[in-house]
């Protein structure tokens, strides 16, 4: 009955998008009246009828959010297939992923044996990276549309955590047993086996797929790439050669051949192939850039430079100067590198170009030039100004211009008061006697972002250094370690505050882990302090000997020596 009435509603109100030439001005659709209703699947009540009328009128007036809301509500309440499908179609039309997932789940609930909603739901969840949520529906989806689902799996397998990839692999294994002559299944199986590092079985699966479909380009590429990554370069080249024999103009296979030649220590042949590919695709700028960067990765600096210069002469794309700057850096031509970096005025590497420029201008005598560069940069790149100020302040601090660095940060924060990295830098750069001002900046950051682990760690650690508010510091650091349990800096900080609280066993655990990951002199000095407190003087002395040989002039080690001399 509902289906018939729904058809009447749709006919009476017109299609969802309506006709723009005859539409009346939009009016806000009235809310549903409040009445009590009972719902039974397949039965209509007053509220259902009213909601569906409102939904169709709203769709006719392009108020798709209202239409979708009403259809989703009635889909869930009535379980009517027609209404559920209508809700799903509206969600697809409006590209509302959240509502589409809800509609698909309702559809699966009321029609559990239908493969269409399972396919819809699996595709949506995989595209969103919700792999574990898609797992319960994958078998049903494969029954209906294995080609589409397998293609999705293949394209997203690299993003899967190994544990989830293994779960999908188990399902694909069952499918290959049921339909062993499906080459697409063997391809997906091989891709998932690669994801779980089962390369021997992956090679077997790719061979099975090729036996069933020798012309499948994706399988050829996957097999050759696996052989390349396994160090079997000549075998990989043989597979690629067979593929190129069938399709000599295949760009992807040729790129893989060039990669394999570089990896197999045949750079001259790789460059020759690159130049031939560039000649074949003269206007493919992205391809040319990729080949230039590939040459750069394998230290073929002159070859990379030649490709980039040719590309720049044709495109005048200033972002290419960044890579030319990298090449001049590696050729030990710092001034030429700087000239290139300062010409980068577009793309994703503008900030990094300035950062590298400042790194090349080492020494306090370069301060006027650095200041001039940053002044011009902030004027030309307003969107990057706060980050440029931060880079500048860090450079100033590195060369003992501490007051100038703080002044620069003060000015930056007055212009960009909510910029958290500027606040963090200022808090970290202030001298110990200005700790109250540093704390104010840390508190500002944590007020804006309570889960900022860096700020939690920095404030907790500095509290342990400059105050006796150890319990407060411990609370901050406990939260930081819960957010970043594997961060050695946070492990060091909480280990240090536990030492201050005389909780030596716990402190030793954290500091031992921190030092193992990051054998830094400061972490080591903290660990020595705990060992001395536990009367483990021989271990403390051994660690001190190790650190003092590596960092003989480090102030942390020098202070630790005084501690040891007082104890031993």
Coordinates of C-alpha atoms in Angstrom, one line a residue:
X1 CA 0.0 0.0 0.0
X2 CA 2.8 2.4 0.9
X3 CA 4.4 1.9 -2.4
X4 CA 1.3 2.8 -4.4
X5 CA 0.7 5.9 -2.3
X6 CA 4.4 6.9 -2.7
X7 CA 4.0 6.7 -6.5
X8 CA 0.9 8.9 -6.3
X9 CA 2.8 11.4 -4.2
X10 CA 5.7 11.5 -6.7
X11 CA 3.4 11.9 -9.7
X12 CA 1.4 14.6 -8.0
X13 CA 4.4 16.7 -6.9
X14 CA 6.8 16.2 -9.9
X15 CA 10.3 14.8 -10.0
X16 CA 12.7 15.6 -7.2
X17 CA 14.6 18.3 -9.1
X18 CA 11.5 20.0 -10.5
X19 CA 11.4 22.3 -13.5
X20 CA 13.4 25.4 -12.9
X21 CA 11.4 27.4 -15.5
X22 CA 8.1 26.8 -13.7
X23 CA 9.2 26.8 -10.1
X24 CA 7.6 29.2 -7.6
X25 CA 9.9 31.0 -5.1
X26 CA 11.1 28.7 -2.4
X27 CA 9.1 28.7 0.8
X28 CA 10.1 27.1 4.0
X29 CA 8.2 23.8 4.4
X30 CA 6.0 23.6 7.4
X31 CA 7.1 21.3 10.3
X32 CA 5.4 18.0 10.9
X33 CA 2.5 18.3 13.3
X34 CA 2.8 16.6 16.6
X35 CA 0.6 13.5 16.8
X36 CA 1.0 10.0 18.1
X37 CA 1.4 7.3 15.5
X38 CA 2.0 3.6 15.5
X39 CA 4.1 2.0 12.8
X40 CA 3.9 -1.4 11.2
X41 CA 5.9 -2.4 8.2
X42 CA 3.9 -2.0 5.0
X43 CA 1.2 0.1 6.7
X44 CA 0.5 3.8 6.2
X45 CA -0.5 6.2 9.0
X46 CA -1.2 9.9 9.0
X47 CA 2.3 11.0 10.0
X48 CA 3.8 9.0 7.2
X49 CA 1.5 10.5 4.6
X50 CA 2.2 14.0 5.9
X51 CA 6.0 13.5 6.0
X52 CA 6.1 12.1 2.5
X53 CA 4.0 15.0 1.1
X54 CA 6.4 17.5 2.9
X55 CA 9.4 15.6 1.5
X56 CA 8.2 15.7 -2.1
X57 CA 7.2 19.3 -1.9
X58 CA 10.6 20.2 -0.3
X59 CA 12.3 18.3 -3.1
X60 CA 10.3 20.2 -5.7
X61 CA 11.5 23.4 -4.1
X62 CA 15.1 22.2 -4.0
X63 CA 15.0 22.0 -0.2
X64 CA 16.8 18.7 -0.4
X65 CA 17.9 18.7 3.2
X66 CA 14.3 18.7 4.4
X67 CA 13.3 16.1 1.8
X68 CA 16.1 13.8 2.8
X69 CA 15.4 14.2 6.5
X70 CA 11.8 13.2 6.1
X71 CA 12.5 10.3 3.8
X72 CA 15.2 9.0 6.2
X73 CA 12.8 9.3 9.1
X74 CA 10.0 7.4 7.4
X75 CA 12.5 4.8 5.9
X76 CA 13.6 3.9 9.4
X77 CA 10.0 3.9 10.8
X78 CA 8.2 2.1 8.1
X79 CA 10.9 -0.2 6.6
X80 CA 9.2 0.3 3.2
X81 CA 11.6 -0.6 0.3
X82 CA 10.3 2.2 -1.9
X83 CA 10.8 4.9 0.7
X84 CA 14.2 3.5 1.6
X85 CA 15.3 3.5 -2.0
X86 CA 14.0 7.1 -2.4
X87 CA 16.0 8.2 0.7
X88 CA 19.2 6.5 -0.7
X89 CA 18.7 8.2 -4.1
X90 CA 18.3 11.6 -2.6
X91 CA 21.4 11.1 -0.5
X92 CA 23.3 10.0 -3.6
X93 CA 22.0 13.1 -5.5
X94 CA 23.1 15.5 -2.8
X95 CA 26.4 13.6 -2.2
X96 CA 25.5 13.4 1.5
X97 CA 27.8 10.5 2.6
X98 CA 26.5 10.3 6.1
X99 CA 22.9 10.1 5.1
X100 CA 23.7 7.7 2.4
X101 CA 25.4 5.4 4.9
X102 CA 22.3 5.7 7.2
X103 CA 19.9 4.9 4.3
X104 CA 22.0 1.9 3.2
X105 CA 22.1 0.5 6.7
X106 CA 18.3 0.8 7.0
X107 CA 18.0 -0.9 3.6
X108 CA 20.2 -3.8 4.8
X109 CA 18.2 -4.1 8.0
X110 CA 14.9 -4.5 6.2
X111 CA 16.1 -6.4 3.2
X112 CA 19.0 -8.4 4.5
X113 CA 19.0 -10.8 1.5
X114 CA 19.3 -8.0 -1.1
X115 CA 22.7 -7.5 -2.5
X116 CA 22.2 -4.0 -3.8
X117 CA 22.2 -2.2 -0.4
X118 CA 25.2 -4.3 0.7
X119 CA 27.1 -3.2 -2.4
X120 CA 26.2 0.4 -1.8
X121 CA 27.2 0.3 1.8
X122 CA 30.5 -1.6 1.2
X123 CA 31.5 0.8 -1.6
X124 CA 30.8 3.8 0.6
X125 CA 32.6 2.5 3.7
X126 CA 35.7 1.4 1.7
X127 CA 35.9 4.8 0.0
X128 CA 35.8 6.5 3.5
X129 CA 38.5 4.1 4.8
X130 CA 36.0 2.4 7.3
X131 CA 37.4 -1.0 6.4
X132 CA 36.3 -2.9 9.5
X133 CA 32.8 -1.6 9.2
X134 CA 32.5 -2.8 5.6
X135 CA 33.7 -6.3 6.5
X136 CA 30.4 -7.8 7.5
X137 CA 28.9 -6.9 4.1
X138 CA 31.7 -7.8 1.8
X139 CA 30.7 -11.3 0.8
X140 CA 27.2 -10.2 -0.1
X141 CA 28.5 -7.3 -2.1
X142 CA 31.0 -9.6 -4.0
X143 CA 28.1 -11.8 -5.0
X144 CA 26.3 -8.9 -6.8
X145 CA 29.1 -6.7 -8.2
X146 CA 32.5 -8.3 -7.7
X147 CA 34.2 -6.2 -10.4
X148 CA 33.3 -2.9 -8.8
X149 CA 34.0 -4.1 -5.2
X150 CA 37.3 -5.7 -6.1
X151 CA 38.4 -2.5 -8.0
X152 CA 37.7 -0.5 -4.8
X153 CA 39.6 -3.0 -2.6
X154 CA 42.6 -2.8 -5.0
X155 CA 42.7 1.0 -5.0
X156 CA 42.4 1.3 -1.2
X157 CA 44.4 -1.7 0.0
X158 CA 47.5 0.4 0.6
X159 CA 45.6 2.3 3.2
X160 CA 44.4 -0.7 5.1
X161 CA 46.0 -1.7 8.4
X162 CA 47.6 -5.1 8.0
X163 CA 45.2 -6.7 10.5
X164 CA 42.2 -5.6 8.4
X165 CA 43.9 -6.5 5.2
X166 CA 44.3 -10.0 6.6
X167 CA 40.6 -10.2 7.3
X168 CA 39.7 -9.2 3.8
X169 CA 42.3 -11.6 2.5
X170 CA 40.5 -14.5 4.3
X171 CA 37.2 -13.6 2.5
X172 CA 38.9 -13.3 -0.9
X173 CA 40.6 -16.7 -0.3
X174 CA 37.2 -18.3 0.1
X175 CA 36.0 -16.6 -3.0
X176 CA 38.9 -17.9 -5.1
X177 CA 38.1 -21.4 -3.9
X178 CA 34.5 -21.0 -5.1
X179 CA 35.4 -19.4 -8.4
X180 CA 39.1 -20.3 -9.1
X181 CA 39.0 -19.0 -12.7
X182 CA 38.2 -15.4 -11.8
X183 CA 41.4 -13.5 -12.6
X184 CA 40.2 -10.3 -10.8
X185 CA 39.9 -12.3 -7.5
X186 CA 43.5 -13.6 -7.9
X187 CA 44.6 -10.0 -8.5
X188 CA 42.9 -8.7 -5.4
X189 CA 44.3 -11.7 -3.4
X190 CA 47.8 -10.8 -4.5
X191 CA 47.4 -7.2 -3.7
X192 CA 46.2 -8.0 -0.2
X193 CA 49.0 -10.6 0.3
X194 CA 51.5 -7.8 -0.5
X195 CA 49.8 -5.6 2.1
X196 CA 50.4 -8.3 4.8
X197 CA 54.0 -8.8 3.5
X198 CA 53.3 -12.3 2.2
X199 CA 55.2 -11.7 -1.0
X200 CA 55.7 -15.4 -2.0
X201 CA 52.0 -16.1 -2.1
X202 CA 51.4 -12.7 -3.7
X203 CA 53.6 -13.7 -6.6
X204 CA 51.8 -17.0 -6.9
X205 CA 48.4 -15.1 -7.0
X206 CA 49.6 -12.7 -9.7
X207 CA 50.9 -15.6 -11.7
X208 CA 47.5 -17.3 -11.4
X209 CA 45.8 -14.1 -12.5
X210 CA 48.1 -13.7 -15.5
X211 CA 47.5 -17.3 -16.6
X212 CA 43.8 -16.6 -16.7
X213 CA 44.2 -13.2 -18.3
X214 CA 47.7 -12.6 -19.8
X215 CA 46.7 -9.1 -21.1
X216 CA 45.7 -7.7 -17.7
X217 CA 47.9 -4.6 -17.4
X218 CA 47.2 -4.1 -13.7
X219 CA 48.4 -7.7 -12.9
X220 CA 51.6 -7.1 -15.0
X221 CA 52.3 -3.9 -13.2
X222 CA 51.7 -5.5 -9.7
X223 CA 53.9 -8.5 -10.5
X224 CA 56.7 -6.4 -11.8
X225 CA 56.5 -4.0 -8.9
X226 CA 56.6 -6.8 -6.5
X227 CA 59.7 -8.3 -8.1
X228 CA 61.3 -4.8 -8.1
X229 CA 60.6 -4.3 -4.4
X230 CA 62.0 -7.8 -3.7
X231 CA 65.3 -6.8 -5.4
X232 CA 64.7 -9.1 -8.4
X233 CA 65.3 -6.4 -10.9
X234 CA 66.1 -8.5 -14.0
X235 CA 62.9 -10.6 -13.5
X236 CA 60.9 -7.5 -13.1
X237 CA 62.4 -6.0 -16.3
X238 CA 61.5 -9.3 -18.1
X239 CA 57.8 -9.0 -17.0
X240 CA 57.8 -5.3 -18.0
X241 CA 59.3 -6.1 -21.4
X242 CA 56.6 -8.7 -22.1
X243 CA 53.9 -6.1 -21.3
X244 CA 55.6 -3.4 -23.4
X245 CA 55.8 -5.9 -26.3
X246 CA 52.0 -6.0 -26.4
X247 CA 51.6 -2.2 -25.7
X248 CA 54.8 -0.3 -26.5
X249 CA 53.2 3.1 -25.7
X250 CA 52.1 2.1 -22.2
X251 CA 53.2 5.1 -20.0
X252 CA 52.7 3.4 -16.7
X253 CA 54.8 0.3 -17.6
X254 CA 57.6 2.5 -19.0
X255 CA 57.7 4.5 -15.8
X256 CA 57.9 1.3 -13.8
X257 CA 60.8 0.2 -16.1
X258 CA 62.6 3.4 -15.4
X259 CA 62.1 3.0 -11.6
X260 CA 63.4 -0.6 -11.9
X261 CA 66.5 0.5 -13.9
X262 CA 67.4 3.1 -11.3
X263 CA 66.8 0.6 -8.4
X264 CA 68.9 -2.0 -10.3
X265 CA 71.8 0.4 -10.6
X266 CA 71.4 1.1 -14.3
X267 CA 71.1 4.9 -14.1
X268 CA 72.3 5.6 -17.7
X269 CA 69.8 3.3 -19.2
X270 CA 67.1 4.8 -16.9
X271 CA 68.0 8.3 -18.1
X272 CA 67.9 7.2 -21.7
X273 CA 64.4 5.7 -21.2
X274 CA 63.3 8.9 -19.4
X275 CA 64.3 11.1 -22.3
X276 CA 62.5 8.8 -24.8
X277 CA 59.4 9.0 -22.7
X278 CA 59.6 12.8 -22.5
X279 CA 59.9 12.8 -26.3
X280 CA 56.8 10.7 -26.6
X281 CA 54.8 12.9 -24.2
X282 CA 56.1 16.3 -24.9
X283 CA 53.3 18.3 -23.2
X284 CA 52.8 16.1 -20.2
X285 CA 54.3 18.4 -17.6
X286 CA 53.5 16.2 -14.6
X287 CA 55.3 13.3 -16.2
X288 CA 58.3 15.5 -16.9
X289 CA 58.4 16.7 -13.3
X290 CA 58.1 13.2 -12.0
X291 CA 61.0 11.9 -14.1
X292 CA 63.1 14.9 -13.0
X293 CA 62.4 14.1 -9.3
X294 CA 63.1 10.4 -9.9
X295 CA 66.5 11.3 -11.3
X296 CA 67.0 13.6 -8.3
X297 CA 66.2 10.8 -5.9
X298 CA 68.9 8.7 -7.5
X299 CA 71.4 11.5 -7.4
X300 CA 71.5 12.1 -11.1
X301 CA 71.7 15.8 -10.5
X302 CA 72.7 17.0 -14.0
X303 CA 70.0 14.9 -15.6
X304 CA 67.3 16.2 -13.2
X305 CA 68.5 19.7 -13.7
X306 CA 68.3 19.5 -17.5
X307 CA 64.7 18.2 -17.4
X308 CA 63.6 20.9 -14.9
X309 CA 65.2 23.7 -16.9
X310 CA 63.5 22.6 -20.1
X311 CA 60.2 22.3 -18.2
X312 CA 60.7 25.8 -16.7
X313 CA 61.5 27.3 -20.1
X314 CA 58.2 26.0 -21.4
X315 CA 55.9 26.6 -18.4
X316 CA 57.5 29.4 -16.4
X317 CA 56.3 27.6 -13.3
X318 CA 58.2 29.2 -10.4
X319 CA 57.5 26.2 -8.2
X320 CA 60.2 24.4 -10.2
X321 CA 62.9 26.7 -8.7
X322 CA 62.5 24.8 -5.4
X323 CA 63.9 21.6 -7.0
X324 CA 66.6 23.5 -8.8
X325 CA 67.5 25.0 -5.5
X326 CA 67.8 21.5 -3.9
X327 CA 70.1 20.5 -6.8
X328 CA 72.4 23.5 -6.3
X329 CA 72.5 22.7 -2.6
X330 CA 73.7 19.2 -3.3
X331 CA 76.2 20.6 -5.7
X332 CA 77.5 22.8 -2.9
X333 CA 76.4 26.1 -4.6
X334 CA 74.6 27.8 -1.7
X335 CA 74.3 31.2 -3.4
X336 CA 72.8 29.7 -6.5
X337 CA 70.4 27.6 -4.3
X338 CA 69.3 30.8 -2.5
X339 CA 68.6 32.5 -5.8
X340 CA 66.4 29.7 -6.9
X341 CA 64.6 29.4 -3.5
X342 CA 63.7 33.1 -3.5
X343 CA 62.0 32.8 -6.9
X344 CA 59.5 30.2 -5.6
X345 CA 56.3 32.2 -5.2
X346 CA 53.6 29.5 -5.8
X347 CA 53.0 25.8 -4.9
X348 CA 53.3 23.9 -1.7
X349 CA 57.0 24.5 -1.1
X350 CA 57.1 28.3 -0.7
X351 CA 57.5 28.1 3.1
X352 CA 60.1 25.4 2.8
X353 CA 62.0 27.4 0.2
X354 CA 62.4 30.3 2.8
X355 CA 63.3 27.8 5.5
X356 CA 66.1 26.3 3.4
X357 CA 67.2 29.8 2.5
X358 CA 67.7 30.8 6.1
X359 CA 69.4 27.5 6.8
X360 CA 72.0 28.4 4.1
X361 CA 72.5 31.9 5.7
X362 CA 74.2 30.7 8.8
X363 CA 76.0 33.1 11.1
X364 CA 75.2 36.3 13.0
X365 CA 76.7 38.5 10.3
X366 CA 73.9 37.4 7.9
X367 CA 71.2 39.0 10.2
X368 CA 70.6 42.1 8.0
X369 CA 70.1 40.0 4.9
X370 CA 67.9 37.5 6.7
X371 CA 65.7 40.3 8.1
X372 CA 65.4 41.9 4.7
X373 CA 64.4 38.6 3.1
X374 CA 61.7 37.8 5.7
X375 CA 60.3 41.4 5.6
X376 CA 59.8 41.1 1.9
X377 CA 58.4 37.5 2.2
X378 CA 55.8 38.5 4.8
X379 CA 54.6 41.3 2.5
X380 CA 54.5 39.1 -0.6
X381 CA 52.9 36.0 1.1
X382 CA 50.4 37.3 3.6
X383 CA 48.9 33.9 4.0
X384 CA 52.3 32.5 5.2
X385 CA 53.2 35.5 7.4
X386 CA 52.8 33.8 10.8
X387 CA 54.8 30.8 9.7
X388 CA 57.5 33.0 8.2
X389 CA 57.7 35.0 11.5
X390 CA 58.2 31.7 13.3
X391 CA 61.0 30.6 11.0
X392 CA 62.6 34.0 11.4
X393 CA 62.4 33.9 15.2
X394 CA 63.9 30.4 15.3
X395 CA 66.8 31.7 13.1
X396 CA 67.4 34.6 15.4
X397 CA 67.4 32.4 18.5
X398 CA 69.9 30.1 16.8
X399 CA 72.4 32.9 16.5
X400 CA 71.9 34.4 20.0
X401 CA 69.5 37.2 18.9
X402 CA 67.1 36.1 21.7
X403 CA 65.6 39.6 22.5
X404 CA 65.1 40.3 18.8
X405 CA 63.4 36.9 18.4
X406 CA 61.0 37.6 21.2
X407 CA 60.2 41.1 19.8
X408 CA 59.5 39.5 16.4
X409 CA 57.1 37.0 18.0
X410 CA 55.4 39.7 20.1
X411 CA 54.7 41.7 16.9
X412 CA 53.5 38.5 15.2
X413 CA 51.1 37.6 18.0
X414 CA 49.7 41.2 18.2
X415 CA 48.7 40.7 14.5
X416 CA 47.8 37.0 14.7
X417 CA 46.7 36.6 18.3
X418 CA 45.1 33.1 17.8
X419 CA 48.1 31.6 16.0
X420 CA 49.1 28.7 18.2
X421 CA 52.6 28.0 16.8
X422 CA 53.6 31.6 17.4
X423 CA 52.4 31.4 21.0
X424 CA 54.2 28.1 21.5
X425 CA 57.5 29.4 20.1
X426 CA 57.4 32.5 22.3
X427 CA 56.6 30.4 25.4
X428 CA 59.6 28.1 24.6
X429 CA 62.0 30.9 23.9
X430 CA 61.5 33.0 27.0
X431 CA 64.2 32.9 29.6
X432 CA 63.5 31.1 32.9
X433 CA 62.8 34.3 34.8
X434 CA 59.9 35.0 32.5
X435 CA 58.2 31.7 33.1
X436 CA 54.9 33.3 34.2
X437 CA 54.6 34.8 30.7
X438 CA 55.5 31.5 29.2
X439 CA 52.9 29.8 31.3
X440 CA 50.3 32.3 30.1
X441 CA 51.0 31.4 26.5
X442 CA 50.8 27.7 27.2
X443 CA 47.5 28.2 29.0
X444 CA 46.2 30.2 26.0
X445 CA 47.1 27.3 23.7
X446 CA 45.5 24.7 26.0
X447 CA 42.3 26.8 26.3
X448 CA 42.0 26.7 22.5
X449 CA 43.2 23.1 22.2
X450 CA 43.0 21.1 25.4
X451 CA 44.5 18.0 23.7
X452 CA 47.6 19.7 22.4
X453 CA 50.2 17.2 23.5
X454 CA 53.1 19.4 22.8
X455 CA 51.8 22.2 25.0
X456 CA 50.8 19.8 27.7
X457 CA 54.3 18.3 27.7
X458 CA 56.1 21.7 27.5
X459 CA 54.1 23.2 30.3
X460 CA 54.3 20.2 32.5
X461 CA 58.1 19.9 32.0
X462 CA 58.8 23.6 32.6
X463 CA 56.6 23.5 35.8
X464 CA 58.9 20.7 37.0
X465 CA 62.0 22.9 36.3
X466 CA 61.0 26.3 37.5
X467 CA 58.4 25.6 40.2
X468 CA 57.5 23.0 42.9
X469 CA 54.0 22.5 41.5
X470 CA 54.9 18.9 40.8
X471 CA 51.4 17.4 41.2
X472 CA 50.0 19.9 38.7
X473 CA 52.9 19.1 36.3
X474 CA 52.2 15.4 36.8
X475 CA 48.5 15.9 35.8
X476 CA 49.5 17.7 32.6
X477 CA 52.1 15.1 31.7
X478 CA 49.8 12.2 32.4
X479 CA 47.4 13.6 29.9
X480 CA 50.2 14.2 27.4
X481 CA 51.5 10.6 27.7
X482 CA 47.9 9.3 27.2
X483 CA 47.8 11.2 23.9
X484 CA 51.4 10.4 22.8
X485 CA 52.4 7.1 24.6
X486 CA 55.3 6.5 22.2
X487 CA 56.8 10.0 22.1
X488 CA 60.3 9.9 23.8
X489 CA 60.1 13.6 24.7
X490 CA 56.8 13.0 26.7
X491 CA 58.2 9.8 28.2
X492 CA 61.3 11.7 29.4
X493 CA 59.1 14.5 30.9
X494 CA 56.8 12.2 32.8
X495 CA 59.8 10.2 34.0
X496 CA 61.4 13.4 35.3
X497 CA 58.3 14.5 37.2
X498 CA 57.9 11.0 38.7
X499 CA 61.6 11.4 39.8
X500 CA 60.7 14.7 41.4
X501 CA 57.8 13.0 43.2
X502 CA 60.1 10.3 44.5
X503 CA 58.4 7.6 42.5
X504 CA 61.7 6.2 41.3
X505 CA 60.6 2.8 40.0
X506 CA 58.0 4.4 37.6
X507 CA 60.4 7.1 36.7
X508 CA 63.1 4.5 35.7
X509 CA 60.6 2.6 33.5
X510 CA 59.7 5.7 31.5
X511 CA 63.2 7.1 31.3
X512 CA 64.7 3.8 30.2
X513 CA 62.2 3.6 27.4
X514 CA 62.8 7.2 26.4
X515 CA 66.6 6.7 26.3
X516 CA 66.3 3.5 24.3
X517 CA 64.3 5.4 21.6
X518 CA 66.2 8.7 21.8
X519 CA 69.7 8.5 23.5
X520 CA 69.9 12.2 24.0
X521 CA 72.2 13.7 26.7
X522 CA 69.3 15.4 28.5
X523 CA 67.3 12.2 28.7
X524 CA 70.5 10.3 29.7
X525 CA 71.2 12.8 32.5
X526 CA 67.6 12.3 33.9
X527 CA 68.1 8.5 33.8
X528 CA 71.4 8.9 35.6
X529 CA 69.7 11.0 38.3
X530 CA 67.1 8.2 38.9
X531 CA 69.8 5.5 39.0
X532 CA 71.8 7.5 41.6
X533 CA 68.6 7.9 43.7
X534 CA 68.1 4.2 43.6
X535 CA 71.8 3.6 44.6
X536 CA 72.5 2.0 41.3
X537 CA 75.8 3.8 41.1
X538 CA 77.6 1.4 38.9
X539 CA 74.9 1.6 36.2
X540 CA 74.9 5.4 36.6
X541 CA 78.7 5.6 36.1
X542 CA 78.6 3.3 33.0
X543 CA 75.9 5.4 31.4
X544 CA 77.8 8.6 32.3
X545 CA 80.9 7.2 30.7
X546 CA 79.0 6.4 27.5
X547 CA 77.4 9.8 27.3
X548 CA 80.5 11.8 28.2
X549 CA 82.4 10.2 25.4
X550 CA 79.6 11.1 22.9
X551 CA 78.8 14.5 24.2
X552 CA 81.9 15.7 26.1
X553 CA 80.9 19.4 26.3
X554 CA 77.1 19.1 26.7
X555 CA 75.9 21.1 29.7
X556 CA 73.5 18.3 30.9
X557 CA 76.5 15.9 31.0
X558 CA 78.6 18.4 32.9
X559 CA 75.9 18.9 35.5
X560 CA 75.5 15.2 35.8
X561 CA 79.2 14.8 36.5
X562 CA 78.8 17.1 39.5
X563 CA 75.9 14.9 40.7
X564 CA 78.0 11.8 40.3
X565 CA 81.0 13.2 42.1
X566 CA 78.8 14.1 45.0
X567 CA 77.4 10.6 45.2
X568 CA 80.3 8.2 44.3

